[in-house]
Structure formats: C-alpha cells, structure tokens
Coordinates of C-alpha atoms in Angstrom, one line a residue:
Chain A
M1083 CA 157.9 122.1 112.8
P1084 CA 157.2 120.2 116.5
E1085 CA 159.8 117.2 117.2
Q1086 CA 156.6 115.2 117.5
T1087 CA 155.6 115.6 114.3
E1088 CA 159.0 115.1 112.5
E1089 CA 159.3 112.2 114.3
L1090 CA 155.7 110.5 112.7
V1091 CA 156.9 112.6 109.5
L1092 CA 160.3 110.2 109.3
L1093 CA 158.2 107.1 111.1
E1094 CA 155.9 107.1 107.7
M1095 CA 158.4 107.6 105.5
L1096 CA 160.6 105.0 106.8
D1097 CA 157.4 102.8 107.2
H1098 CA 156.1 103.7 103.1
L1099 CA 159.9 102.9 102.9
L1100 CA 160.1 99.3 103.8
D1101 CA 156.4 98.0 103.5
R1102 CA 155.2 99.1 100.0
G1103 CA 155.8 98.8 97.0
V1104 CA 156.5 96.4 94.1
V1105 CA 158.3 93.1 95.9
I1106 CA 160.5 91.7 93.0
A1107 CA 160.3 88.1 93.2
G1108 CA 163.2 86.0 94.9
E1109 CA 164.0 88.6 96.9
A1110 CA 162.0 89.3 99.5
V1111 CA 161.7 87.2 103.1
I1112 CA 159.0 87.8 104.5
S1113 CA 158.5 88.5 108.6
I1114 CA 154.8 88.0 109.6
G1115 CA 154.6 88.6 113.8
D1116 CA 157.4 87.4 115.8
V1117 CA 157.0 84.0 115.4
D1118 CA 157.3 83.2 111.6
L1119 CA 159.2 83.6 108.6
L1120 CA 158.2 83.6 104.9
Y1121 CA 160.6 82.8 102.3
L1122 CA 159.2 84.2 98.6
G1123 CA 161.6 82.7 95.8
L1124 CA 161.0 83.2 92.2
N1125 CA 157.0 83.1 92.6
I1126 CA 157.1 79.0 93.3
V1127 CA 158.1 78.8 97.0
L1128 CA 156.0 80.7 99.8
A1129 CA 156.7 78.5 102.2
N1130 CA 157.7 78.4 106.7
V1131 CA 160.8 78.1 106.5
D1132 CA 160.7 76.0 108.9
A1133 CA 159.0 73.6 106.5
V1134 CA 161.1 75.0 103.9
M1135 CA 164.9 73.8 105.7
R1136 CA 162.8 70.3 106.4
V1137 CA 162.2 69.7 103.0
S1138 CA 166.2 70.6 102.2
K1139 CA 167.5 68.6 104.7
R1140 CA 165.5 65.0 103.1
Chain B
M1143 CA 179.3 97.5 95.1
K1144 CA 175.8 97.0 93.9
S1145 CA 172.8 98.7 93.5
L1146 CA 170.4 99.3 95.7
V1147 CA 167.0 99.8 93.8
I1148 CA 164.7 102.6 94.8
G1149 CA 162.2 102.7 92.0
A1150 CA 161.2 102.2 88.1
H1151 CA 160.9 105.3 86.0
L1152 CA 159.8 106.5 83.0
L1153 CA 162.4 108.3 81.5
R1154 CA 166.4 108.9 82.5
D1155 CA 165.5 112.7 83.2
D1156 CA 163.6 110.9 86.0
V1157 CA 165.9 109.8 88.1
E1158 CA 169.8 110.9 86.9
P1159 CA 171.3 113.4 88.6
V1160 CA 168.9 112.1 91.9
A1161 CA 170.3 109.2 91.8
Q1162 CA 171.7 106.3 89.9
A1163 CA 169.9 104.9 86.5
L1164 CA 170.4 101.5 85.3
A1165 CA 168.6 100.7 81.6
V1166 CA 165.9 98.2 82.5
G1167 CA 164.5 97.2 78.3
D1168 CA 162.7 100.8 77.7
L1169 CA 162.6 101.9 81.5
Y1170 CA 164.7 103.2 84.3
L1171 CA 165.4 102.4 87.7
S1172 CA 166.7 104.4 90.0
A1173 CA 168.9 103.5 91.9
V1174 CA 172.1 104.1 95.0
D1175 CA 175.6 102.3 95.1
I1176 CA 176.2 100.5 98.4
E1177 CA 178.8 97.9 99.6
N1178 CA 178.2 94.5 98.9
D1179 CA 178.6 94.4 103.2
Q1180 CA 176.7 97.2 103.6
P1181 CA 174.4 96.6 106.3
L1182 CA 170.6 97.3 104.4
G1183 CA 169.4 98.1 108.0
D1184 CA 171.7 100.9 108.4
R1185 CA 169.9 103.8 109.7
E1186 CA 172.1 106.3 107.5
L1187 CA 171.6 104.0 104.2
L1188 CA 167.5 104.0 104.8
L1189 CA 167.9 108.3 105.8
R1190 CA 169.4 108.7 102.7
V1191 CA 167.4 106.6 100.4
A1192 CA 164.1 107.9 101.9
A1193 CA 165.4 111.5 101.2
I1194 CA 166.3 110.1 97.6
R1195 CA 162.8 108.6 96.9
A1196 CA 161.3 111.8 98.2
K1197 CA 163.4 113.4 95.5
L1198 CA 162.6 111.5 92.9
L1199 CA 159.1 111.9 93.0
D1200 CA 159.4 115.5 93.1
V1201 CA 160.6 115.1 89.7
A1202 CA 158.0 112.5 88.3
T1203 CA 156.1 109.9 89.7
F1204 CA 157.2 106.5 89.7
V1205 CA 156.6 102.5 91.2
A1206 CA 157.8 102.4 94.0
I1207 CA 159.8 99.0 94.4
R1208 CA 160.6 97.6 98.2
Y1209 CA 163.0 98.5 100.0
G1210 CA 165.8 95.7 99.9
F1211 CA 166.3 95.2 96.4
T1212 CA 169.2 95.0 95.1
A1213 CA 171.6 94.6 91.8
G1214 CA 175.1 93.4 91.1
S1215 CA 174.7 94.8 87.2
A1216 CA 172.3 96.5 84.7
E1217 CA 171.7 92.4 83.5
E1218 CA 171.1 91.5 86.8
A1219 CA 168.5 94.4 86.9
Q1220 CA 167.3 93.1 83.5
W1221 CA 166.9 89.5 84.2
K1222 CA 165.4 89.9 87.4
C1223 CA 163.1 92.6 86.9
A1224 CA 162.2 91.6 83.4
A1225 CA 158.0 90.1 83.8
H1226 CA 157.2 93.6 85.3
I1227 CA 158.5 96.1 82.8
A1228 CA 155.4 96.4 80.6
Q1229 CA 152.8 96.5 83.8
W1230 CA 155.4 99.6 84.8
R1231 CA 155.3 101.0 81.5
R1232 CA 151.4 100.9 81.2
V1233 CA 150.8 102.6 84.7
L1234 CA 153.7 104.8 84.3
T1235 CA 151.9 106.1 81.6
A1236 CA 148.5 106.3 82.4
H1237 CA 149.8 107.7 86.1
R1238 CA 152.2 110.4 85.9
E1239 CA 150.7 113.0 86.6
H1240 CA 148.8 111.5 89.4
V1241 CA 150.5 110.3 93.1
E1242 CA 149.1 108.2 96.5
M1243 CA 147.8 109.9 99.2
T1244 CA 147.2 107.5 102.2
L1245 CA 144.7 107.6 104.9
K1246 CA 145.7 105.5 107.7
T1247 CA 143.9 105.2 111.1
A1248 CA 142.7 102.9 114.1
A1249 CA 140.6 100.2 113.8
A1250 CA 137.7 100.8 115.1
A1251 CA 137.2 97.3 117.0
P1252 CA 139.7 95.2 116.7
R1253 CA 140.2 91.1 117.3
A1254 CA 143.0 90.5 118.6
R1255 CA 145.8 88.9 117.0
P1256 CA 146.4 85.7 116.6
D1257 CA 149.0 83.9 118.7
R1258 CA 151.0 81.1 117.0
R1259 CA 151.0 79.0 120.0
D1260 CA 147.3 78.6 119.4
F1261 CA 148.1 77.2 116.4
T1262 CA 149.5 73.4 115.3
S1263 CA 149.2 74.5 111.6
G1264 CA 150.7 77.0 110.0
A1265 CA 148.2 76.6 107.6
D1266 CA 145.6 77.8 110.4
Y1267 CA 148.1 80.4 111.9
L1268 CA 148.1 82.1 108.2
R1269 CA 144.3 82.3 107.6
A1270 CA 144.1 83.8 111.1
L1271 CA 146.6 86.6 111.3
H1272 CA 144.5 86.8 107.5
D1273 CA 141.2 87.0 108.9
A1274 CA 141.7 89.1 111.7
T1275 CA 143.9 91.6 109.5
Q1276 CA 140.0 91.7 107.0
S1277 CA 138.1 92.3 109.8
A1278 CA 140.0 95.9 110.8
T1279 CA 137.7 98.6 110.1
A1280 CA 137.5 102.1 110.2
D1281 CA 134.9 104.3 112.5
P1282 CA 131.9 104.2 110.5
E1283 CA 132.2 108.3 110.9
L1284 CA 135.5 108.6 110.1
R1285 CA 135.1 106.2 107.1
A1286 CA 132.0 107.9 105.9
A1287 CA 133.2 112.1 105.9
A1288 CA 136.6 110.3 104.2
E1289 CA 134.6 108.6 101.3
E1290 CA 132.7 112.7 101.2
L1291 CA 135.1 114.4 101.8
I1292 CA 138.3 112.7 100.3
E1293 CA 137.3 110.3 97.1
P1294 CA 136.4 113.0 94.9
L1295 CA 139.2 114.1 94.3
A1296 CA 140.6 110.6 93.7
I1297 CA 140.9 109.0 90.3
K1298 CA 140.9 105.6 92.3
H1299 CA 140.8 104.7 96.0
R1300 CA 141.0 101.5 97.5
W1301 CA 140.4 100.5 102.1
I1302 CA 143.0 98.4 103.0
H1303 CA 144.1 96.4 105.5
R1304 CA 147.9 96.0 106.4
D1305 CA 147.3 94.4 110.1
E1306 CA 144.9 93.9 112.7
K1307 CA 145.0 97.5 114.1
S1308 CA 144.8 99.6 111.5
V1309 CA 143.4 100.5 108.7
E1310 CA 144.0 103.2 105.2
L1311 CA 142.8 104.7 102.3
A1312 CA 144.5 104.8 99.7
A1313 CA 144.3 107.6 96.9
L1314 CA 145.2 107.7 93.6
V1315 CA 145.1 111.8 92.8
P1316 CA 146.4 114.2 90.8
R1317 CA 149.0 116.4 91.5
A1318 CA 147.1 119.2 91.1
Q1319 CA 145.0 118.4 94.0
I1320 CA 147.9 117.1 96.8
D1321 CA 146.8 121.1 98.3
A1322 CA 143.0 119.9 98.0
V1323 CA 143.2 116.8 99.5
N1324 CA 145.6 118.3 102.6
A1325 CA 142.5 120.2 103.0
A1326 CA 140.0 117.6 102.9
G1327 CA 142.2 115.8 105.2
A1328 CA 141.8 119.5 107.6
A1329 CA 137.8 119.1 107.6
L1330 CA 138.1 115.3 108.2
Q1331 CA 139.1 116.8 111.5
A1332 CA 137.0 119.0 111.8
R1333 CA 134.6 116.5 111.4
C1334 CA 135.6 114.1 113.4
P1335 CA 137.6 115.0 115.9
D1336 CA 138.2 112.4 118.1
V1337 CA 138.6 109.5 115.8
P1338 CA 142.5 109.3 115.5
F1339 CA 144.1 109.0 111.9
M1340 CA 147.3 110.5 109.4
L1341 CA 146.9 111.8 106.2
S1342 CA 150.2 111.4 103.8
G1343 CA 151.5 111.7 101.1
P1344 CA 152.4 112.4 98.1
W1345 CA 153.3 108.7 97.2
P1346 CA 154.5 107.1 94.1
L1347 CA 152.8 104.2 93.2
E1348 CA 152.9 101.7 95.6
V1349 CA 149.4 100.8 96.6
F1350 CA 148.2 101.3 92.8
A1351 CA 151.5 100.1 90.8
D1352 CA 150.2 96.4 90.6
D1353 CA 146.8 97.7 89.1
H1354 CA 145.8 96.2 85.7
E1355 CA 143.4 98.8 83.8

C-alpha cells in the first residue's frame, strides 16, 4: 500500500475513533474551533466554559 | 487501573478475547485496562485502541462509544451507561449484520468559518458555526451519482455535516454488501474523476447508534 494511502487510512481510523460514536453524559469536554471549550455534563449543563467558571465563582 | 471503553456489544463472545468485557445490564462493554495516570492522547494507546476496534468489528457489529470514556469498575460503567442500555440493545439486535460506510467529500462552495472575535455573544457565534456547517453541500454531480450508486445498497443513509468544509454520506449496509459498496465507490470515481472524495469503512454503529426505529 503506498505510504500516502496508509497515512490516509490511519487518519480516517483516528477520526472515527476520536470524533464518532455515542457520547456518554458527564464525560465530555468538547473543543469547538480554536477558541471555545464546551463542558457537557450529565445532560444538564451545556455552556461556555467561561460562563461555567463565572457562575461557579459566585 | 481503570477501563478505557471502546464499544457496547450484544454478547460476551463478541468482546473476548480481543478485549476485556464489562457486563452492563444484559450487554457488554469492550474495554482495555490503562493506568489511572495514562494520558488518553498517547499515540501508542490511540493506535492500540484503533486496532482493537477494528478487530472487534471483524467479530460482530457493535455500538461505538466516543473515545475517552473510562470507568474505574463495572459498577461505575453500569450506572454511567444505564440510560443507553435499552437503546443499544435495540440497535444491536436490529443491526447485528450491518455496518456503516462513510463517503467524505469536500464542500462544493464552503462558507468561511466564523471568527469568534466577530461576535460579542457566544450564542451568536455558535449559531453562526452551526449555520456554516449546515450550509456545506457536496458537489451536485457527485451527490447525484452517490445517490444512484451507493444509496440503493444501503438500509439507511444520511448526509451529515461535520464542519463547514466537508460533507459526508453515512450508509448503513449489510456486511454482505461491503464489496458492492466499494465497487460503487470505484464507479463513482470513474464518473466524477475531478471531485475528491474518500469512501471508508466498514465502521461500527456510529451515526446510526442513536436512531429510534
């Protein structure tokens, strides 16, 4: 198999491993773009991390 | 030690001896043992888990669980997964002989990715990101050819948007049709030689794991 094809297959495998499948609630910290992080917890909180930190400091 | 979970399976024999089996209700999770301080982003671990995932799919179709889910014990895995078990049993029973195949292609006219600095509101930014992602469309010629060549081989199919630059056709196909789907991919390449795309699979239940029949 040519090296470039092998790399593509490996990348595709890793893409499916890291970015697909069922997300178990309470387990995910998700990055969007290169700026924001979302925290997904127990199907209750879906919020910007900055906002969560602000609220938690009150 | 803790267990890094890979997928949910109908039978213990679908998991062992390829991976460790954790009983959750009447289903089984496949997992590998890792040290508590093992970084999940470690290259060797990622490659090891990707290889085990492929071997597990050779044995039987399973529900893929997003990488990173860990449990310290079978009891912890049980309560964390409790809400999913009935749905997993349903799809695992319905789709034991089916696998997913994915056709990924570049968006025909991608919209520019929104810049966070252009938005004062995080909600508006997320909405713009969502809109940019949803606006991605495949090359019309490729889409028409894929619908003609691949969709008839699928039990279910869905065009999905993951980002603003690409779009994917996910197809749930019988294992017996994998070669036919690959042949359809070759025919698609001959028909649309100038449109880059990648047909990959088989994959476990990823896109269709949450479907309610």
